[in-house]
Structure formats: C-alpha cells, structure tokens
GROMACS .gro file of C-alpha atoms in nm:
model
  307
    1MET     CA    1  13.520   6.925  -9.327
    2ALA     CA    2  13.642   7.012  -8.979
    3VAL     CA    3  14.014   7.018  -8.924
    4ALA     CA    4  14.138   6.885  -8.592
    5PRO     CA    5  14.465   6.965  -8.415
    6LEU     CA    6  14.737   6.733  -8.539
    7SER     CA    7  14.862   6.475  -8.295
    8ALA     CA    8  15.083   6.232  -8.482
    9PRO     CA    9  15.082   5.860  -8.405
   10ALA     CA   10  15.363   5.746  -8.178
   11SER     CA   11  15.516   5.567  -8.476
   12ARG     CA   12  15.592   5.897  -8.650
   13PRO     CA   13  15.808   6.192  -8.544
   14GLU     CA   14  15.621   6.483  -8.389
   15PRO     CA   15  15.499   6.738  -8.644
   16ALA     CA   16  15.608   7.099  -8.648
   17PRO     CA   17  15.405   7.329  -8.420
   18GLY     CA   18  15.101   7.491  -8.576
   19TRP     CA   19  15.012   7.210  -8.814
   20GLN     CA   20  14.670   7.047  -8.819
   21LYS     CA   21  14.527   6.760  -9.019
   22GLY     CA   22  14.204   6.681  -9.200
   23TYR     CA   23  14.059   6.374  -9.367
   24ALA     CA   24  13.852   6.283  -9.669
   25PHE     CA   25  13.740   5.942  -9.795
   26THR     CA   26  13.754   5.824 -10.154
   27GLY     CA   27  13.504   5.614 -10.346
   28ASP     CA   28  13.731   5.311 -10.307
   29SER     CA   29  13.746   5.358  -9.928
   30VAL     CA   30  14.094   5.507  -9.898
   31ARG     CA   31  14.128   5.759  -9.617
   32LEU     CA   32  14.314   6.066  -9.741
   33CYS     CA   33  14.499   6.288  -9.496
   34TRP     CA   34  14.609   6.643  -9.555
   35HIS     CA   35  14.829   6.854  -9.330
   36GLU     CA   36  14.746   7.220  -9.293
   37HIS     CA   37  14.911   7.527  -9.150
   38HIS     CA   38  14.658   7.810  -9.126
   39ASP     CA   39  14.736   8.127  -8.935
   40PRO     CA   40  14.402   8.301  -8.868
   41ARG     CA   41  14.561   8.632  -8.960
   42VAL     CA   42  14.602   8.522  -9.323
   43PRO     CA   43  14.328   8.689  -9.532
   44ALA     CA   44  14.051   8.441  -9.614
   45ASP     CA   45  14.047   8.541  -9.982
   46ARG     CA   46  14.419   8.480 -10.035
   47PRO     CA   47  14.498   8.166 -10.241
   48ALA     CA   48  14.616   7.865 -10.043
   49LEU     CA   49  14.945   7.692 -10.118
   50LEU     CA   50  14.874   7.336 -10.232
   51CYS     CA   51  15.204   7.155 -10.165
   52LEU     CA   52  15.253   6.829 -10.357
   53ALA     CA   53  15.546   6.603 -10.272
   54GLY     CA   54  15.743   6.363 -10.488
   55LEU     CA   55  15.674   5.997 -10.560
   56THR     CA   56  15.783   5.843 -10.227
   57ARG     CA   57  15.742   6.153 -10.014
   58ASN     CA   58  15.454   6.299  -9.812
   59GLY     CA   59  15.323   6.625  -9.672
   60ALA     CA   60  15.591   6.633  -9.403
   61ASP     CA   61  15.834   6.757  -9.668
   62PHE     CA   62  15.666   7.097  -9.652
   63ALA     CA   63  15.663   7.148  -9.276
   64PRO     CA   64  15.972   7.375  -9.291
   65LEU     CA   65  15.788   7.609  -9.530
   66ALA     CA   66  15.557   7.715  -9.249
   67GLU     CA   67  15.850   7.880  -9.071
   68SER     CA   68  15.904   8.122  -9.360
   69LEU     CA   69  15.559   8.138  -9.522
   70GLY     CA   70  15.307   8.043  -9.254
   71ALA     CA   71  15.240   8.400  -9.142
   72ASP     CA   72  15.132   8.501  -9.494
   73TRP     CA   73  14.984   8.188  -9.651
   74ARG     CA   74  14.757   7.895  -9.574
   75LEU     CA   75  14.950   7.575  -9.655
   76ILE     CA   76  14.776   7.249  -9.753
   77ALA     CA   77  15.012   6.950  -9.783
   78PRO     CA   78  14.833   6.624  -9.872
   79ASP     CA   79  14.968   6.277  -9.816
   80LEU     CA   80  14.884   6.103 -10.142
   81ARG     CA   81  14.723   5.761 -10.108
   82GLY     CA   82  14.979   5.506  -9.994
   83ARG     CA   83  15.195   5.767  -9.820
   84GLY     CA   84  15.223   5.908  -9.471
   85GLU     CA   85  14.895   5.913  -9.283
   86SER     CA   86  14.679   5.840  -9.587
   87GLY     CA   87  14.553   5.486  -9.633
   88TRP     CA   88  14.701   5.223  -9.859
   89ALA     CA   89  14.495   5.125 -10.163
   90ARG     CA   90  14.364   4.773 -10.207
   91ASP     CA   91  14.446   4.793 -10.578
   92SER     CA   92  14.804   4.899 -10.649
   93LEU     CA   93  14.703   5.007 -11.000
   94THR     CA   94  14.526   5.306 -10.844
   95TYR     CA   95  14.870   5.449 -10.766
   96VAL     CA   96  14.856   5.650 -11.088
   97SER     CA   97  14.811   6.015 -11.184
   98LEU     CA   98  14.444   5.989 -11.276
   99THR     CA   99  14.354   5.859 -10.930
  100TYR     CA  100  14.583   6.106 -10.753
  101LEU     CA  101  14.411   6.391 -10.937
  102ARG     CA  102  14.068   6.267 -10.831
  103ASP     CA  103  14.192   6.237 -10.474
  104LEU     CA  104  14.329   6.592 -10.481
  105SER     CA  105  13.990   6.721 -10.596
  106LEU     CA  106  13.838   6.557 -10.288
  107VAL     CA  107  14.099   6.714 -10.062
  108LEU     CA  108  14.049   7.062 -10.209
  109ASP     CA  109  13.673   7.040 -10.162
  110ALA     CA  110  13.697   6.892  -9.811
  111ALA     CA  111  13.947   7.160  -9.705
  112GLY     CA  112  13.729   7.436  -9.850
  113VAL     CA  113  13.996   7.562 -10.089
  114ASP     CA  114  13.870   7.790 -10.366
  115ARG     CA  115  14.186   7.936 -10.522
  116PHE     CA  116  14.534   7.797 -10.483
  117VAL     CA  117  14.895   7.809 -10.592
  118VAL     CA  118  15.043   7.466 -10.656
  119ILE     CA  119  15.396   7.395 -10.535
  120GLY     CA  120  15.488   7.059 -10.686
  121ALA     CA  121  15.815   6.870 -10.647
  122SER     CA  122  15.905   6.597 -10.895
  123MET     CA  123  15.589   6.385 -10.941
  124GLY     CA  124  15.399   6.654 -10.751
  125GLY     CA  125  15.499   6.897 -11.024
  126LEU     CA  126  15.362   6.666 -11.293
  127LEU     CA  127  15.036   6.652 -11.099
  128ALA     CA  128  15.041   7.032 -11.087
  129LEU     CA  129  15.058   7.040 -11.467
  130ARG     CA  130  14.778   6.787 -11.504
  131MET     CA  131  14.552   6.968 -11.258
  132THR     CA  132  14.487   7.224 -11.530
  133THR     CA  133  14.238   6.983 -11.686
  134ALA     CA  134  13.989   7.021 -11.400
  135HIS     CA  135  14.113   7.318 -11.196
  136ARG     CA  136  14.271   7.572 -11.430
  137ALA     CA  137  14.023   7.844 -11.329
  138ARG     CA  138  14.104   7.797 -10.960
  139MET     CA  139  14.481   7.810 -11.001
  140ALA     CA  140  14.659   8.133 -10.908
  141GLY     CA  141  15.011   8.014 -10.992
  142VAL     CA  142  15.238   7.713 -11.024
  143VAL     CA  143  15.582   7.630 -10.886
  144LEU     CA  144  15.754   7.339 -11.061
  145ASN     CA  145  16.035   7.209 -10.841
  146ASP     CA  146  16.294   7.028 -11.054
  147ILE     CA  147  16.043   6.891 -11.300
  148GLY     CA  148  15.911   6.976 -11.642
  149PRO     CA  149  15.712   6.826 -11.928
  150ALA     CA  150  16.012   6.612 -12.029
  151ILE     CA  151  16.202   6.381 -11.791
  152GLU     CA  152  16.559   6.274 -11.854
  153PRO     CA  153  16.582   5.896 -11.919
  154ALA     CA  154  16.875   5.844 -11.680
  155GLY     CA  155  16.693   6.013 -11.395
  156LEU     CA  156  16.372   5.823 -11.464
  157LYS     CA  157  16.563   5.495 -11.463
  158ARG     CA  158  16.721   5.581 -11.127
  159LEU     CA  159  16.385   5.670 -10.974
  160GLN     CA  160  16.227   5.349 -11.103
  161ALA     CA  161  16.512   5.147 -10.950
  162ASN     CA  162  16.488   5.318 -10.612
  163VAL     CA  163  16.114   5.335 -10.548
  164GLY     CA  164  16.001   5.042 -10.337
  165ARG     CA  165  16.360   4.958 -10.245
  166GLY     CA  166  16.362   4.825  -9.892
  167GLY     CA  167  16.474   5.005  -9.582
  168ASN     CA  168  16.485   4.866  -9.229
  169TRP     CA  169  16.703   5.022  -8.960
  170MET     CA  170  16.754   4.984  -8.587
  171THR     CA  171  16.767   5.357  -8.504
  172TRP     CA  172  16.709   5.693  -8.668
  173VAL     CA  173  17.084   5.748  -8.682
  174HIS     CA  174  17.132   5.422  -8.874
  175ALA     CA  175  16.859   5.528  -9.117
  176ALA     CA  176  17.005   5.876  -9.158
  177ARG     CA  177  17.353   5.744  -9.229
  178GLU     CA  178  17.240   5.496  -9.494
  179LEU     CA  179  17.008   5.746  -9.659
  180GLY     CA  180  17.298   5.988  -9.665
  181VAL     CA  181  17.507   5.732  -9.852
  182ARG     CA  182  17.227   5.648 -10.095
  183ASN     CA  183  17.157   6.014 -10.171
  184ALA     CA  184  17.500   6.171 -10.132
  185ALA     CA  185  17.499   6.301 -10.489
  186ILE     CA  186  17.172   6.488 -10.431
  187HIS     CA  187  17.275   6.682 -10.120
  188PRO     CA  188  17.656   6.660 -10.116
  189ASP     CA  189  17.696   6.925  -9.845
  190TRP     CA  190  17.461   6.774  -9.588
  191GLY     CA  191  17.579   6.645  -9.253
  192LEU     CA  192  17.419   6.403  -9.008
  193HIS     CA  193  17.178   6.667  -8.872
  194GLN     CA  194  17.024   6.726  -9.216
  195TRP     CA  195  17.005   6.354  -9.293
  196LEU     CA  196  16.830   6.290  -8.962
  197ALA     CA  197  16.566   6.548  -9.052
  198PHE     CA  198  16.538   6.392  -9.397
  199ALA     CA  199  16.492   6.044  -9.250
  200LYS     CA  200  16.218   6.162  -9.014
  201ARG     CA  201  16.023   6.309  -9.305
  202LEU     CA  202  16.060   5.998  -9.520
  203CYS     CA  203  16.033   5.719  -9.263
  204ARG     CA  204  15.839   5.604  -8.957
  205VAL     CA  205  15.875   5.348  -8.678
  206GLY     CA  206  15.723   5.018  -8.791
  207PRO     CA  207  15.527   4.762  -8.587
  208GLN     CA  208  15.848   4.580  -8.491
  209GLY     CA  209  16.014   4.897  -8.363
  210ARG     CA  210  16.238   4.932  -8.668
  211ILE     CA  211  16.267   5.241  -8.889
  212ILE     CA  212  16.097   5.181  -9.225
  213PHE     CA  213  15.985   5.388  -9.521
  214ASP     CA  214  15.654   5.566  -9.471
  215TYR     CA  215  15.487   5.450  -9.792
  216ASP     CA  216  15.329   5.145  -9.948
  217PRO     CA  217  15.604   4.970 -10.146
  218ARG     CA  218  15.342   4.878 -10.407
  219ILE     CA  219  15.343   5.238 -10.535
  220ALA     CA  220  15.637   5.112 -10.743
  221GLU     CA  221  15.425   4.863 -10.939
  222PRO     CA  222  15.246   5.095 -11.185
  223PHE     CA  223  15.544   5.332 -11.193
  224ARG     CA  224  15.760   5.053 -11.332
  225LEU     CA  225  15.516   4.944 -11.601
  226PRO     CA  226  15.633   5.029 -11.956
  227HIS     CA  227  15.444   5.330 -12.092
  228GLY     CA  228  15.259   5.355 -11.763
  229ASP     CA  229  15.179   5.721 -11.826
  230ALA     CA  230  15.100   5.683 -12.195
  231GLY     CA  231  14.839   5.932 -12.307
  232ALA     CA  232  14.952   6.216 -12.080
  233ASP     CA  233  15.065   6.512 -12.290
  234ASP     CA  234  15.257   6.717 -12.039
  235TRP     CA  235  15.371   6.973 -12.296
  236ALA     CA  236  15.007   7.047 -12.378
  237ALA     CA  237  14.934   7.070 -12.006
  238PHE     CA  238  15.226   7.307 -11.966
  239ASP     CA  239  15.100   7.524 -12.252
  240SER     CA  240  14.767   7.555 -12.070
  241LEU     CA  241  14.949   7.747 -11.795
  242LYS     CA  242  14.965   8.047 -12.027
  243GLY     CA  243  14.849   8.354 -11.836
  244LEU     CA  244  14.943   8.210 -11.495
  245PRO     CA  245  15.254   8.300 -11.295
  246VAL     CA  246  15.494   8.005 -11.324
  247LEU     CA  247  15.821   7.952 -11.135
  248SER     CA  248  16.054   7.679 -11.260
  249LEU     CA  249  16.324   7.569 -11.017
  250ARG     CA  250  16.599   7.344 -11.153
  251ALA     CA  251  16.855   7.168 -10.938
  252GLU     CA  252  17.204   7.229 -11.074
  253LEU     CA  253  17.298   6.861 -11.028
  254SER     CA  254  16.963   6.718 -11.141
  255ASP     CA  255  16.952   6.403 -11.351
  256VAL     CA  256  16.573   6.437 -11.395
  257PHE     CA  257  16.518   6.791 -11.523
  258SER     CA  258  16.761   6.930 -11.779
  259ALA     CA  259  16.866   7.286 -11.850
  260ALA     CA  260  16.757   7.231 -12.212
  261THR     CA  261  16.403   7.144 -12.104
  262GLN     CA  262  16.387   7.452 -11.883
  263VAL     CA  263  16.498   7.670 -12.175
  264GLN     CA  264  16.232   7.514 -12.398
  265MET     CA  265  15.971   7.589 -12.132
  266GLN     CA  266  16.076   7.956 -12.134
  267ARG     CA  267  16.048   7.966 -12.513
  268ARG     CA  268  15.697   7.823 -12.507
  269LEU     CA  269  15.583   8.044 -12.219
  270PRO     CA  270  15.806   8.355 -12.212
  271GLY     CA  271  15.664   8.462 -11.876
  272VAL     CA  272  15.812   8.164 -11.690
  273THR     CA  273  16.056   8.259 -11.415
  274ALA     CA  274  16.347   8.014 -11.435
  275VAL     CA  275  16.593   7.970 -11.149
  276THR     CA  276  16.878   7.723 -11.101
  277VAL     CA  277  16.945   7.609 -10.744
  278PRO     CA  278  17.320   7.554 -10.707
  279GLY     CA  279  17.489   7.258 -10.541
  280VAL     CA  280  17.192   7.019 -10.517
  281GLY     CA  281  17.036   6.736 -10.716
  282HIS     CA  282  16.681   6.613 -10.758
  283ALA     CA  283  16.502   6.777 -10.588
  284PRO     CA  284  16.565   7.095 -10.387
  285THR     CA  285  16.405   7.114 -10.042
  286LEU     CA  286  16.301   7.478 -10.105
  287MET     CA  287  16.504   7.574  -9.798
  288GLU     CA  288  16.817   7.643 -10.001
  289PRO     CA  289  16.882   8.020  -9.999
  290VAL     CA  290  16.841   8.060 -10.376
  291ALA     CA  291  16.523   7.849 -10.386
  292ALA     CA  292  16.375   8.014 -10.076
  293ALA     CA  293  16.441   8.366 -10.209
  294ALA     CA  294  16.294   8.284 -10.552
  295LEU     CA  295  15.985   8.127 -10.396
  296ARG     CA  296  15.931   8.421 -10.160
  297GLU     CA  297  15.962   8.676 -10.442
  298PHE     CA  298  15.730   8.472 -10.665
  299LEU     CA  299  15.462   8.444 -10.396
  300ASP     CA  300  15.495   8.811 -10.302
  301ASP     CA  301  15.420   8.900 -10.666
  302ILE     CA  302  15.111   8.679 -10.660
  303LYS     CA  303  14.999   8.835 -10.331
  304ARG     CA  304  15.030   9.182 -10.480
  305GLY     CA  305  14.842   9.074 -10.792
  306GLU     CA  306  14.558   8.927 -10.586
  307ALA     CA  307  14.522   9.237 -10.370
   0.00000   0.00000   0.00000
C-alpha cells in the first residue's frame, strides 16, 4: 500500500519531520493507521523496527526514536484500533489481544514488511510475545520495555483503574500539569517541558476545543473484565523466543515488571540481555541514557548479524 506524507489533523500536534503514514482496513471496517519513518538510505533488506505502544498510547510515543535511529532503521509505529489516527471499533470487545494481533498482521502486509524487530512497551511487549504464534520466522529480535510474562498485581490494578479515566483540559499546559501530578511517581525528575511533550503524545484537541485523551475510553471495558486474557500462556510465548536476540528493559521504579520476573526470564533464556533503567517507573520512554544506549547496542548487534 502506498504511503503518503503525513499531515496531521489540526486537532493533533504536528508530527516530527520525516514521518509518513499509511492505512489498512480490517474485516470489521476499522481503519488502521501506521506511522513510518523510512530514510531511503537504509538498506532494503534490513529488518524494520515494529514499535508497539502501551495500552492507552499510540505511535506518537516512538517519534523521538527517529532522531537517534532513523538514519539506520525503518520505523513502523502503528496506532492500534481505538487509538490515535486509527478508527474506533463498533464492538468494544474487539479491544483484545487476538484482534490486535490480526490487525498487526494487516499492517505488516500493507506496509510491505518482511522481517522486523519488535520494540514493545507494556501491552505492546505482550503483543510482541504473542506475535510468535504467527510471525516467529519473520522476527529478527524483540525488545520488551518494562514488561514480561508475569505482571505484578499492584501494577495491573493501577493500570485497570487509570485506563478510561477522564481527562478534559482548557490548554496544553493545564493538561501537562495534571498529567504530571497523576504520573509523578513514574517520571519524578520531569519538568513542565517534558510533561508538555508527554501530553501532546497522549492527547489531542477535541471537538469542543478542549484537550482530551487520544483514545476510545471503551478500550477499558475488556481490560477490566475478570480473566479477560485467560488462555494466553505468556511464559510459553516467551520460551518460543529461544534463538532470537532479546533485550529486557526494566524500570527501576516499576510496579508492573519485577526484578524477580526479569531474573526468571534470564534463567529460562540465558541469552536475554537484561538492563535496569534507573530513576523511572512504568514505562521508560527509551530516551533515558541507559535505555537509549542499551537499545542502540542491541540493534547494532542485530545489524551486524544480518549483514
């Protein structure tokens, strides 16, 4: 599918230079949008970076990666259904992993992606694990950003309480300040500048001119159902990564991904590279110096191995 230059709607902040967007349509008539940064100098046979955001987030989270990685890698950052510039589903019960995985298959095919490295944050990391069912042969590596096959109950409870929680602000500064209060424990060192950038990735201007979250609040409905992900064996999915390069990033202050789980992952797959990102909670932005350096080294190793 052709990819057109990205010109964001007036209701959303302007995208970073060099990004484009493409579309695919699902069987239930949801328009999927992916954001792409593709420097023509990047070798065509190099794996793409498939960047998967967390539960309430969208492809805009990965725009800063282009500044450090865009000269060497093609980046594909989908907006999952119900987020960003992708359409909202008629049936809220399609906001589940099985549907997201089918949607991602459509995006990969529409974008012409053969081999890829998955960079998954939070829920995006769980999707990265579960992609092994259909795409293991196409995967060149996996980065799990503050997520693993086991989720800490306290962190899961916090996420369930926050998703779908309303937000409605007069200005971007108002939004940034409140989001900074809500998430102070996650990024304790951030100032107003960082929270403004955070707000503009997470929110948009609504029809009434107010700042609102850029996702369908109904994504919370299946997430809050008891045993909503019953049947998913994420440890088995993790084991299927054997033979692939795997980078596990854990936020030092995370309430979602424990140090004990990361150690267990290393025991099951001794080749896993495990890194702790100091001073942040769930989940790192990947711009932290420790995270950025680990990611760069990991991808450089893959690039050398693919050469």
